[in-house]
GROMACS .gro file of N, CA and C in nm:
model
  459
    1UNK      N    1  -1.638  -1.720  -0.711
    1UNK     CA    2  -1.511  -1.776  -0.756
    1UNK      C    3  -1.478  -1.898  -0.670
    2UNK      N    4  -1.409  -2.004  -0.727
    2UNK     CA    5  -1.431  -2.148  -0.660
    2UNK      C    6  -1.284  -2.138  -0.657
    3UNK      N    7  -1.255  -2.090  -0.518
    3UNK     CA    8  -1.121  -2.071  -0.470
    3UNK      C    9  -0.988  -2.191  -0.435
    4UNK      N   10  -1.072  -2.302  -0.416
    4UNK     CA   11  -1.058  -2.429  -0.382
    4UNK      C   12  -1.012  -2.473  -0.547
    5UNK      N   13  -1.052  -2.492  -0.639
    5UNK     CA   14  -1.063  -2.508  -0.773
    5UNK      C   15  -0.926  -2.481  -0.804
    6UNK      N   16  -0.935  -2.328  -0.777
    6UNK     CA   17  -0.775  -2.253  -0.872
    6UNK      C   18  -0.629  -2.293  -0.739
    7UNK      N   19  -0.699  -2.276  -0.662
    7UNK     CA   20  -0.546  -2.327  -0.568
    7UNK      C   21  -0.499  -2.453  -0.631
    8UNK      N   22  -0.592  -2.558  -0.633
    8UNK     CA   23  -0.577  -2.663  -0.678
    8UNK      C   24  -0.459  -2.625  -0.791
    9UNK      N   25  -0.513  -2.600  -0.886
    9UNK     CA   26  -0.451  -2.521  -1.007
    9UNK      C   27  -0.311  -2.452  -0.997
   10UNK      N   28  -0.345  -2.384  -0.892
   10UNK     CA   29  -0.162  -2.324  -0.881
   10UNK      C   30  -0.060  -2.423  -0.799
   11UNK      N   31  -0.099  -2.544  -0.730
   11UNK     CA   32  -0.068  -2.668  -0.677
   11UNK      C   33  -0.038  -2.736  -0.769
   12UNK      N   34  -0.106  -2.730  -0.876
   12UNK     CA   35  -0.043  -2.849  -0.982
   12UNK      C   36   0.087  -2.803  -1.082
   13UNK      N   37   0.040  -2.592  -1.062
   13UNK     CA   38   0.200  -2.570  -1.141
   13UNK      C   39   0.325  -2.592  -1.025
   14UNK      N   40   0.308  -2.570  -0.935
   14UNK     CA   41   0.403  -2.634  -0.782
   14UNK      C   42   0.467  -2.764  -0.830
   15UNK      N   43   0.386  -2.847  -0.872
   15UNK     CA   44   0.423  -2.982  -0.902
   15UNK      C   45   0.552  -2.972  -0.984
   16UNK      N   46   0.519  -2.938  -1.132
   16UNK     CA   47   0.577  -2.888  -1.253
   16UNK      C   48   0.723  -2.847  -1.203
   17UNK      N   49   0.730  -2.760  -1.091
   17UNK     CA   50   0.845  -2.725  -1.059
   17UNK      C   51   0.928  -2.753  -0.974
   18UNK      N   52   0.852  -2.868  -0.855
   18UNK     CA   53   0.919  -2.967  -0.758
   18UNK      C   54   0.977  -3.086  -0.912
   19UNK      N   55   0.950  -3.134  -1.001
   19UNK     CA   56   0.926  -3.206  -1.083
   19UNK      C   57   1.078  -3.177  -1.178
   20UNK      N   58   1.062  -3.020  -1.159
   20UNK     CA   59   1.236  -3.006  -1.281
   20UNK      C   60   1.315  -2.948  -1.140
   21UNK      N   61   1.318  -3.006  -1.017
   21UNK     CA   62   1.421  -2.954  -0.935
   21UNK      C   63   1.383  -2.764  -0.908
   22UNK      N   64   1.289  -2.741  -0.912
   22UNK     CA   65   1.284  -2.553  -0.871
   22UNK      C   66   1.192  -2.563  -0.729
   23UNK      N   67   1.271  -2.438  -0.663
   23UNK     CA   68   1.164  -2.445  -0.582
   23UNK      C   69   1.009  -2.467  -0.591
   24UNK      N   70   0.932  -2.531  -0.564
   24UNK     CA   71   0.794  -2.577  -0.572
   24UNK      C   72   0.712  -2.423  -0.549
   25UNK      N   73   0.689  -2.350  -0.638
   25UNK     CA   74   0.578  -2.257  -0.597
   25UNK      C   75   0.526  -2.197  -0.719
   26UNK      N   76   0.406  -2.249  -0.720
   26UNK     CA   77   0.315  -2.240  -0.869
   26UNK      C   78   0.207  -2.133  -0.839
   27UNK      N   79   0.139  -2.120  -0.959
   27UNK     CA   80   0.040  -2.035  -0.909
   27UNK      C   81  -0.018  -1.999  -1.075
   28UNK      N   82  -0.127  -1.891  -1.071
   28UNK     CA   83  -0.201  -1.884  -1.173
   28UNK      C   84  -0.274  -1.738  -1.152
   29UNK      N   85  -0.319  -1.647  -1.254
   29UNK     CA   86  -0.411  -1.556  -1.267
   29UNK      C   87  -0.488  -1.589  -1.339
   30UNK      N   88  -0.627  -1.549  -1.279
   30UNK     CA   89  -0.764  -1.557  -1.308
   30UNK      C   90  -0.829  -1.414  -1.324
   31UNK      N   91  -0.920  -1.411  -1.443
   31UNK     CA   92  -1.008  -1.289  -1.447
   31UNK      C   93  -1.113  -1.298  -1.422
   32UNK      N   94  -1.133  -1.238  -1.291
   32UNK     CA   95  -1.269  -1.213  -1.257
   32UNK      C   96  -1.426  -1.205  -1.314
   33UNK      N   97  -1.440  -1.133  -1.408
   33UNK     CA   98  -1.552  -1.144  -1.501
   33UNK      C   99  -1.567  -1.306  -1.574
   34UNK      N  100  -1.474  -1.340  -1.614
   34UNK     CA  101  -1.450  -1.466  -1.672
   34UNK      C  102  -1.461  -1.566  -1.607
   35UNK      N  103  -1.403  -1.595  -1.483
   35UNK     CA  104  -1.314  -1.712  -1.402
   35UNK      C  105  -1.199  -1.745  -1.483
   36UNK      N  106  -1.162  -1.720  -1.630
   36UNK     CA  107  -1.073  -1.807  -1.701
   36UNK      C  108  -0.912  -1.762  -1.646
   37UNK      N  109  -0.847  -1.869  -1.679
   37UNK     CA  110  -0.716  -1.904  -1.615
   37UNK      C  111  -0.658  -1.781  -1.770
   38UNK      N  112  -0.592  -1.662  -1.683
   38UNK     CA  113  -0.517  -1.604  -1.832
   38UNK      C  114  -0.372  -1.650  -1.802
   39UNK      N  115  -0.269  -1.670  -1.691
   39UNK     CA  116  -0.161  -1.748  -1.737
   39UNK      C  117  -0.113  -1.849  -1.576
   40UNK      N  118  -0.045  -1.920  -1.601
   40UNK     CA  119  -0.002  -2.021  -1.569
   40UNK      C  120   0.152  -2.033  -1.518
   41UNK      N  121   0.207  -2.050  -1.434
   41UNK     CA  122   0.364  -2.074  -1.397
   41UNK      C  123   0.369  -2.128  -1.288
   42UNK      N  124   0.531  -2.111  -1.267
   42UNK     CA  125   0.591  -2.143  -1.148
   42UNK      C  126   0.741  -2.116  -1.181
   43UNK      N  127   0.782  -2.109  -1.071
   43UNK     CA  128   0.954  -2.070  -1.028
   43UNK      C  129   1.028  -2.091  -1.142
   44UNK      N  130   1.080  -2.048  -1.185
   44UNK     CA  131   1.165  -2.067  -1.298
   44UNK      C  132   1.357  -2.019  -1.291
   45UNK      N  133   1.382  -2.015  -1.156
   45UNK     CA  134   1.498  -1.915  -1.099
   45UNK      C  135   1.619  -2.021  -1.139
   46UNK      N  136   1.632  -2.167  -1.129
   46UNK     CA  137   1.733  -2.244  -1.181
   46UNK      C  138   1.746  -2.233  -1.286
   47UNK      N  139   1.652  -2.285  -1.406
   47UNK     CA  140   1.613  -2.299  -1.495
   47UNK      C  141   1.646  -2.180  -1.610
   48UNK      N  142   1.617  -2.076  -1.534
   48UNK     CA  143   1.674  -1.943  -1.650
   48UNK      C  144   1.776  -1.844  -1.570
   49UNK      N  145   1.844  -1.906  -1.466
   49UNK     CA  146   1.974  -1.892  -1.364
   49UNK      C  147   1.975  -1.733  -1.339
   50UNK      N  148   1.831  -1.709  -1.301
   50UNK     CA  149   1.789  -1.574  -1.257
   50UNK      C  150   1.715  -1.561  -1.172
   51UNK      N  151   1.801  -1.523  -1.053
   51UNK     CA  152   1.741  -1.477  -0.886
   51UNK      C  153   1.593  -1.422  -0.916
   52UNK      N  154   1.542  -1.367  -0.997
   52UNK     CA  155   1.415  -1.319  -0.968
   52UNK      C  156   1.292  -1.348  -1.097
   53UNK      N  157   1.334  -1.491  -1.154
   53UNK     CA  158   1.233  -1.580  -1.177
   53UNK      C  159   1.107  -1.655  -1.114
   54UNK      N  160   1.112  -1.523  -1.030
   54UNK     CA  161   0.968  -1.590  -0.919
   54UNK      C  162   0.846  -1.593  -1.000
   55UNK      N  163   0.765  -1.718  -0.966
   55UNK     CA  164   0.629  -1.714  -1.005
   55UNK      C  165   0.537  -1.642  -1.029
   56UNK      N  166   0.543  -1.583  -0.927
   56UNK     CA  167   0.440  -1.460  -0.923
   56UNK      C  168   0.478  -1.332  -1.058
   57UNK      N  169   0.647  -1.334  -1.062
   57UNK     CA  170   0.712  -1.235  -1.173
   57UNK      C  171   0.658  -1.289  -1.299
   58UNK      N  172   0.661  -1.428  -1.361
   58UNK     CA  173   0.626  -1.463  -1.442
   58UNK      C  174   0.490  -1.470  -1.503
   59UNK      N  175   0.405  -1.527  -1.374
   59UNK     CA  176   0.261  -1.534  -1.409
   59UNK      C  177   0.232  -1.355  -1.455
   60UNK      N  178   0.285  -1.242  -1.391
   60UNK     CA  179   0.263  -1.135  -1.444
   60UNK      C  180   0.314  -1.091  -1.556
   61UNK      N  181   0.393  -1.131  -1.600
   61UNK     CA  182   0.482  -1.057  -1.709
   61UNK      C  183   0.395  -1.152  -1.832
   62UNK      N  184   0.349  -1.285  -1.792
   62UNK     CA  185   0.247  -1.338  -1.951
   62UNK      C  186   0.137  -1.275  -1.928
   63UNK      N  187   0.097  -1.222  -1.799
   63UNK     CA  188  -0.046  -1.176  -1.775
   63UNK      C  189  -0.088  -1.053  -1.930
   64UNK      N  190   0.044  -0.973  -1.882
   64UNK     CA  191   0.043  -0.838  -1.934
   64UNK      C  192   0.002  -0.878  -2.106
   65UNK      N  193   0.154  -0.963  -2.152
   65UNK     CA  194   0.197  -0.982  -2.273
   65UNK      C  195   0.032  -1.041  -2.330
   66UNK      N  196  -0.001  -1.149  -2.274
   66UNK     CA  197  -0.124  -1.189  -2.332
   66UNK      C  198  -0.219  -1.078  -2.334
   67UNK      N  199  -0.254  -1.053  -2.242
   67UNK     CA  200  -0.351  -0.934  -2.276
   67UNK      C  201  -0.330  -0.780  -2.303
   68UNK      N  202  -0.193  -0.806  -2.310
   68UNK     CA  203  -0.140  -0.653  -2.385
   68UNK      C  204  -0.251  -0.516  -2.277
   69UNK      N  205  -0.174  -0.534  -2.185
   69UNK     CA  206  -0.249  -0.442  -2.048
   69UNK      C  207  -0.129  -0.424  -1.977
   70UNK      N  208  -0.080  -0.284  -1.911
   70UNK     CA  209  -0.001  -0.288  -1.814
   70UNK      C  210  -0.050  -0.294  -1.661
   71UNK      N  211  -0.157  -0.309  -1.650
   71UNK     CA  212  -0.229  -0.299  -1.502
   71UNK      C  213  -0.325  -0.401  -1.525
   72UNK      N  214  -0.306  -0.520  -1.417
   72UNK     CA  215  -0.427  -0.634  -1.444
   72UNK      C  216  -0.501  -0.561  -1.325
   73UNK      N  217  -0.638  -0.487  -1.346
   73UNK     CA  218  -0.698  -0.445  -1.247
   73UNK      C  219  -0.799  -0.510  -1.231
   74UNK      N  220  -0.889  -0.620  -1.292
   74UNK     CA  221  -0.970  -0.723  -1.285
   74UNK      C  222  -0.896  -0.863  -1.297
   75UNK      N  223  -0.806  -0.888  -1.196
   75UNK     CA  224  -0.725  -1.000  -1.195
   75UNK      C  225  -0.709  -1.089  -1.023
   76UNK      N  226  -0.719  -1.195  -1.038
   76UNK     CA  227  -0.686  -1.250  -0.891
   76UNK      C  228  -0.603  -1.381  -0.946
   77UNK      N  229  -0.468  -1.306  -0.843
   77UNK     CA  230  -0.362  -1.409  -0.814
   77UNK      C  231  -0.391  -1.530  -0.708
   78UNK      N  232  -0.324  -1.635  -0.731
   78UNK     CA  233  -0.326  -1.777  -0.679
   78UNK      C  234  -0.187  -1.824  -0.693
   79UNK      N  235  -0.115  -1.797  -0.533
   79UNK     CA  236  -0.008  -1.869  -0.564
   79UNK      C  237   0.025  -1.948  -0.386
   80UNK      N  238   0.133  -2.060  -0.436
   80UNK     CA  239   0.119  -2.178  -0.352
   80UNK      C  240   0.180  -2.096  -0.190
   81UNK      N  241   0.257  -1.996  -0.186
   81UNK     CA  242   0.378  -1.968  -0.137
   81UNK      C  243   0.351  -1.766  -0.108
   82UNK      N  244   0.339  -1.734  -0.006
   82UNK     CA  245   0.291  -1.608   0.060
   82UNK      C  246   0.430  -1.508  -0.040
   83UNK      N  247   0.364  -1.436  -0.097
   83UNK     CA  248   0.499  -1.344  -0.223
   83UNK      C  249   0.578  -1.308  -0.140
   84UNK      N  250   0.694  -1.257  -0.189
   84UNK     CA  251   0.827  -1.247  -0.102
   84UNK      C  252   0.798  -1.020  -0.133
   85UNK      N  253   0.873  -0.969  -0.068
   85UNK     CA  254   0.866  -0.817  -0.095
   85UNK      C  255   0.841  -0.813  -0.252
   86UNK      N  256   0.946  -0.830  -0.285
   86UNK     CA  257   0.957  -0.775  -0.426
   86UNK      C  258   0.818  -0.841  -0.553
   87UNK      N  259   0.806  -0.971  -0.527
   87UNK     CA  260   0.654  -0.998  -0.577
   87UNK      C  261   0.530  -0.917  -0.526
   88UNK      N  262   0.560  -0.873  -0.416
   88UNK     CA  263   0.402  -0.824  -0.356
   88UNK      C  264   0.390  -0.653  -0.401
   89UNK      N  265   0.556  -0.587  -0.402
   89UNK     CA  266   0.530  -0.522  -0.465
   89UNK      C  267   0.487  -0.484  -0.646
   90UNK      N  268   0.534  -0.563  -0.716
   90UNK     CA  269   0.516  -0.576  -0.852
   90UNK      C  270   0.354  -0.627  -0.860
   91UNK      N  271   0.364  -0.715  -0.795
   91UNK     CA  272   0.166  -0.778  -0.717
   91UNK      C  273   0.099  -0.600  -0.732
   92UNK      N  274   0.127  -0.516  -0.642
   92UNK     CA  275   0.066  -0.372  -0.598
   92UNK      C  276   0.083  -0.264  -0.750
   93UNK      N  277   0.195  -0.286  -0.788
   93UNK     CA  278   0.198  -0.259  -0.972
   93UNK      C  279   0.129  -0.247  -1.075
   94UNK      N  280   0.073  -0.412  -1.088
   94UNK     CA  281   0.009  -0.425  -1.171
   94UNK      C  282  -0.138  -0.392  -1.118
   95UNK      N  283  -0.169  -0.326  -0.972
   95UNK     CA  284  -0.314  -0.334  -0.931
   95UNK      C  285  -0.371  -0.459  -0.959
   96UNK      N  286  -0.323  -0.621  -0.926
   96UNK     CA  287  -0.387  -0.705  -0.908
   96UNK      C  288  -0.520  -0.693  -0.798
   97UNK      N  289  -0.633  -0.717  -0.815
   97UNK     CA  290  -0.737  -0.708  -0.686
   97UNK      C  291  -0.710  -0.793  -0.629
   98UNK      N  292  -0.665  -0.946  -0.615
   98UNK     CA  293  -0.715  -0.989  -0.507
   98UNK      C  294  -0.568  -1.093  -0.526
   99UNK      N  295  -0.507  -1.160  -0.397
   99UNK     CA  296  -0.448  -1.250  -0.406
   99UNK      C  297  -0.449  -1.383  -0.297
  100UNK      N  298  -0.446  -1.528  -0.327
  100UNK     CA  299  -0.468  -1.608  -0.250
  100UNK      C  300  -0.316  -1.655  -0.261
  101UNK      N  301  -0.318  -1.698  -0.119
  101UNK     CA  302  -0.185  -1.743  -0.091
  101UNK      C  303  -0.200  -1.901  -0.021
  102UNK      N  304  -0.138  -1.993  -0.014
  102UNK     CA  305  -0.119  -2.106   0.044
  102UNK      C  306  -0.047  -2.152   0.163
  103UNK      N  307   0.075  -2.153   0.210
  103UNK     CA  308   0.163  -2.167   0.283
  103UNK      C  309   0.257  -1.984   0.352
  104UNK      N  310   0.231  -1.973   0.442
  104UNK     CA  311   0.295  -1.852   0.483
  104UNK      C  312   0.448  -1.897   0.490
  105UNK      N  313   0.523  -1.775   0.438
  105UNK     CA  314   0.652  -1.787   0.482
  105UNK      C  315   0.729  -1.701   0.585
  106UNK      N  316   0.790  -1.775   0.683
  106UNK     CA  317   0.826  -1.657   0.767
  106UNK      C  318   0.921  -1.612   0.787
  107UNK      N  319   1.041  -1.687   0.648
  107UNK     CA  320   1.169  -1.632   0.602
  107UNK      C  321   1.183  -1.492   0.504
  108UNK      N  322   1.103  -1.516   0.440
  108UNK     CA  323   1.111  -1.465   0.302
  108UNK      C  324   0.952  -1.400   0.218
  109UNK      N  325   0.854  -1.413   0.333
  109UNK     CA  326   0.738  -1.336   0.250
  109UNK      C  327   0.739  -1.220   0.310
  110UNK      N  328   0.646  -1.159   0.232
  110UNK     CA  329   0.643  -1.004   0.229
  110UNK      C  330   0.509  -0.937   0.208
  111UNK      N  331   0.422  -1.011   0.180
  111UNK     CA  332   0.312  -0.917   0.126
  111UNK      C  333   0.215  -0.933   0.263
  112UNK      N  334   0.219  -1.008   0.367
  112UNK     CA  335   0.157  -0.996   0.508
  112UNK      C  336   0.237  -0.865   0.564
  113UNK      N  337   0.387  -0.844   0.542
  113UNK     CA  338   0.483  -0.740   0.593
  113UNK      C  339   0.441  -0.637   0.556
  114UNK      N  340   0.393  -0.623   0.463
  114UNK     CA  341   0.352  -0.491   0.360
  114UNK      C  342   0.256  -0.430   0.372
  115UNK      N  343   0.176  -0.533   0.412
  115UNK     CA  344   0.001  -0.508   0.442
  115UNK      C  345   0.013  -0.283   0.490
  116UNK      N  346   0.122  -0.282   0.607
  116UNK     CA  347   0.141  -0.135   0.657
  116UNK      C  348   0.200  -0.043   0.576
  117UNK      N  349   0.295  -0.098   0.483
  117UNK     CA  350   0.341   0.041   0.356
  117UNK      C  351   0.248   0.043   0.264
  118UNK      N  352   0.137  -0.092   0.259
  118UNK     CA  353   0.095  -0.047   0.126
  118UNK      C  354  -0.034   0.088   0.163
  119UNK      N  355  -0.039   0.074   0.281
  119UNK     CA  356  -0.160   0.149   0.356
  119UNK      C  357  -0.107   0.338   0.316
  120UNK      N  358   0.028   0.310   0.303
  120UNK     CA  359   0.061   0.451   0.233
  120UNK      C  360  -0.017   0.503   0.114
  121UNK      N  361  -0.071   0.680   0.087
  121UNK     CA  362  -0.128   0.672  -0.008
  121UNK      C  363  -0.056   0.648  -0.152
  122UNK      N  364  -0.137   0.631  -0.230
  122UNK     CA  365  -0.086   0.620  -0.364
  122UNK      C  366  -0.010   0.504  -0.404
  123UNK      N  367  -0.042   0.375  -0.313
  123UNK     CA  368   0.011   0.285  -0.331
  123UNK      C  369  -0.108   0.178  -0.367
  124UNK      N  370  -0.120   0.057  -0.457
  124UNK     CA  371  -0.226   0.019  -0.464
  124UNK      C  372  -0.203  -0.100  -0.394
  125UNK      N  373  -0.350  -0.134  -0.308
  125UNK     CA  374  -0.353  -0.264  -0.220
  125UNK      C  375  -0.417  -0.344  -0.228
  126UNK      N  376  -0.394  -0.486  -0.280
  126UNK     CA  377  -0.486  -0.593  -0.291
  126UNK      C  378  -0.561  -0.611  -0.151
  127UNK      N  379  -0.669  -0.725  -0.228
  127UNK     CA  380  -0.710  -0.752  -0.095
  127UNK      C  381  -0.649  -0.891  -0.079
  128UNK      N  382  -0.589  -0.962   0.008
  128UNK     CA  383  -0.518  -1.038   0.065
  128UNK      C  384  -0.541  -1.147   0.124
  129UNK      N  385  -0.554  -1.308   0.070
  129UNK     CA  386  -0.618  -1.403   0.153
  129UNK      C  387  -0.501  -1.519   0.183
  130UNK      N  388  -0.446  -1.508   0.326
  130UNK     CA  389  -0.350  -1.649   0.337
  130UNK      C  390  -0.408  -1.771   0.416
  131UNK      N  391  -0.298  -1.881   0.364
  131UNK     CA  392  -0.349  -1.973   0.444
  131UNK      C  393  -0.460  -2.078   0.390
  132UNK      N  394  -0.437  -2.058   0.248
  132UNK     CA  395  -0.518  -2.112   0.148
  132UNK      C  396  -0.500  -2.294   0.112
  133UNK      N  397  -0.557  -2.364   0.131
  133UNK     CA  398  -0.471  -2.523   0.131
  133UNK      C  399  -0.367  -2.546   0.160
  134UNK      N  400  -0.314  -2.479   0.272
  134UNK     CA  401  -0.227  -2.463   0.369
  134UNK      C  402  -0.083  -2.589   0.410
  135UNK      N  403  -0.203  -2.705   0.449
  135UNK     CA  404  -0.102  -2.824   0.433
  135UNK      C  405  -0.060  -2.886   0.296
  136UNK      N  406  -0.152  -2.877   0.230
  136UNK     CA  407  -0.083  -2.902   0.077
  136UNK      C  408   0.041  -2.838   0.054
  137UNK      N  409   0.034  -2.673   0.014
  137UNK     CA  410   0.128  -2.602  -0.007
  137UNK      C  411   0.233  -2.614   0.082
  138UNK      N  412   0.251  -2.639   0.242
  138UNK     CA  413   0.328  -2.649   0.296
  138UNK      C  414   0.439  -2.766   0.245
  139UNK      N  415   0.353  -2.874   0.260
  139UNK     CA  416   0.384  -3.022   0.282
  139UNK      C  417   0.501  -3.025   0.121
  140UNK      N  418   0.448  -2.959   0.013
  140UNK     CA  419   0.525  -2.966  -0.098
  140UNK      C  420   0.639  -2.921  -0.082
  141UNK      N  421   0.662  -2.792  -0.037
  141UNK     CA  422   0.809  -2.718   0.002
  141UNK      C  423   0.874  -2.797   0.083
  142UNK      N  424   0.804  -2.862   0.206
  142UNK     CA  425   0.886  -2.952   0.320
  142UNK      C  426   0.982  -3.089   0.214
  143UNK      N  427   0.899  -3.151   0.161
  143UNK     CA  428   0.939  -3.254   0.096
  143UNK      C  429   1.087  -3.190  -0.017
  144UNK      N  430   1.004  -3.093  -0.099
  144UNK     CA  431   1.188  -3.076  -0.126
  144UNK      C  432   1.310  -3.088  -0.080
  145UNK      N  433   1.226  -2.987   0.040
  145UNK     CA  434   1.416  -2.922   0.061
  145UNK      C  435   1.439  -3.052   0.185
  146UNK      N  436   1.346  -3.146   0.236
  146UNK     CA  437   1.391  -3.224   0.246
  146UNK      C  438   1.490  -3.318   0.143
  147UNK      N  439   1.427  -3.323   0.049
  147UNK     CA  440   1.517  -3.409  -0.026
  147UNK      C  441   1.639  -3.375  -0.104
  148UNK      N  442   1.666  -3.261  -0.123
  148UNK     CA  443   1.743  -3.115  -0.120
  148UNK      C  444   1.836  -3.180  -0.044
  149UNK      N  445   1.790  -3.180   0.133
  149UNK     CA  446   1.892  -3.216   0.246
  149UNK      C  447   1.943  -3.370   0.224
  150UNK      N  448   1.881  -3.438   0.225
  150UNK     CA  449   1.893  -3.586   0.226
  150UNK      C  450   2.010  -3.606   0.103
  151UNK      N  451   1.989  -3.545  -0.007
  151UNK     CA  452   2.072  -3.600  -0.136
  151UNK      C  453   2.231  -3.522  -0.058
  152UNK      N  454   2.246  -3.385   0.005
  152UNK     CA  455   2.349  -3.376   0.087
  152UNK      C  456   2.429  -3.460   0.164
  153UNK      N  457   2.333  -3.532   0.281
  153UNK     CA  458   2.406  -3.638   0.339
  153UNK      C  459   2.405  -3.747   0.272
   0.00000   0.00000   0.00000
C-alpha cells in the first residue's frame, strides 16, 4: 500500500475544507484487497452546524452506506489530524484495520490515548500509524487558525 499516495489524498480533502472555512482535516478509506479509495471527506462541523461532523464520522458513515456493511473490517483509514476519542472510538466500531494519521494532536486526540482501553478485551484495535506527512498536515491547521486569529485582530 503506497501510504505516501493516500495521505497525499486525505491532504487534498484538508484542502477542500481549509477552502470552505472548516477546520482543515481530510482524510479517506481505502480497501485493502483493492487499494481503491471507497469514500472521501473532510470536516463538515460548520457547514452542517453539527459538533460531530468529524471526518473521520463521515468518511465512515459513506464507508458503510456505499458498501452496505456495518463493520469495514478490510479497511484502512487516512486522515490528516490524530482522531479525537469519539472518532477513534467509532474508528474501533467499525473494526477499521489500520489507521494513518498525519499531525498529532495534543489538545483533542484520542486514539494514541486509547491505545490502553482499547487493550481491554472485546474491544477492537486497529493497528495505528502517526506522524504520517507530519509537516504538511501540521503546517495546514497552523495556517488556519492563524488566519482564524489574524481576521480577529
Amino acid at each position: 500500500m503506497n501510504v505516501d499516495f493516500f495521505m497525499k489524498e486525505a491532504i487534498f480533502e484538508a484542502d477542500k475544507a481549509f477552502n470552505l472555512n472548516e477546520v482543515p482535516v481530510g482524510g479517506i478509506i481505502v480497501d485493502n484487497t483493492s487499494n481503491k479509495i471507497i469514500s472521501r471527506s473532510y470536516n463538515t462541523v460548520n457547514k452542517d452546524k453539527n459538533a460531530i461532523k468529524h471526518c473521520e464520522l463521515n468518511l465512515i458513515h459513506e464507508a458503510c452506506e456505499k458498501l452496505k456493511l456495518k463493520y469495514l473490517e478490510n479497511m484502512t483509514l487516512f486522515v490528516t489530524l490524530e482522531p479525537c476519542t469519539m472518532c477513534a472510538s467509532a474508528i474501533s466500531e467499525v473494526h477499521i484495520k489500520n489507521v494513518y494519521f498525519g499531525a498529532y494532536d495534543e489538545k483533542n486526540g484520542g486514539i494514541e490515548k486509547l491505545r490502553v482501553a482499547f487493550k481491554r478485551e472485546n474491544i477492537f484495535m486497529p493497528s495505528i500509524y502517526g506522524g504520517i506527512m507530519e509537516t504538511e498536515c501540521s503546517n495546514l491547521l497552523k495556517k488556519f487558525f492563524k488566519n482564524k486569529y489574524d481576521k480577529k485582530n
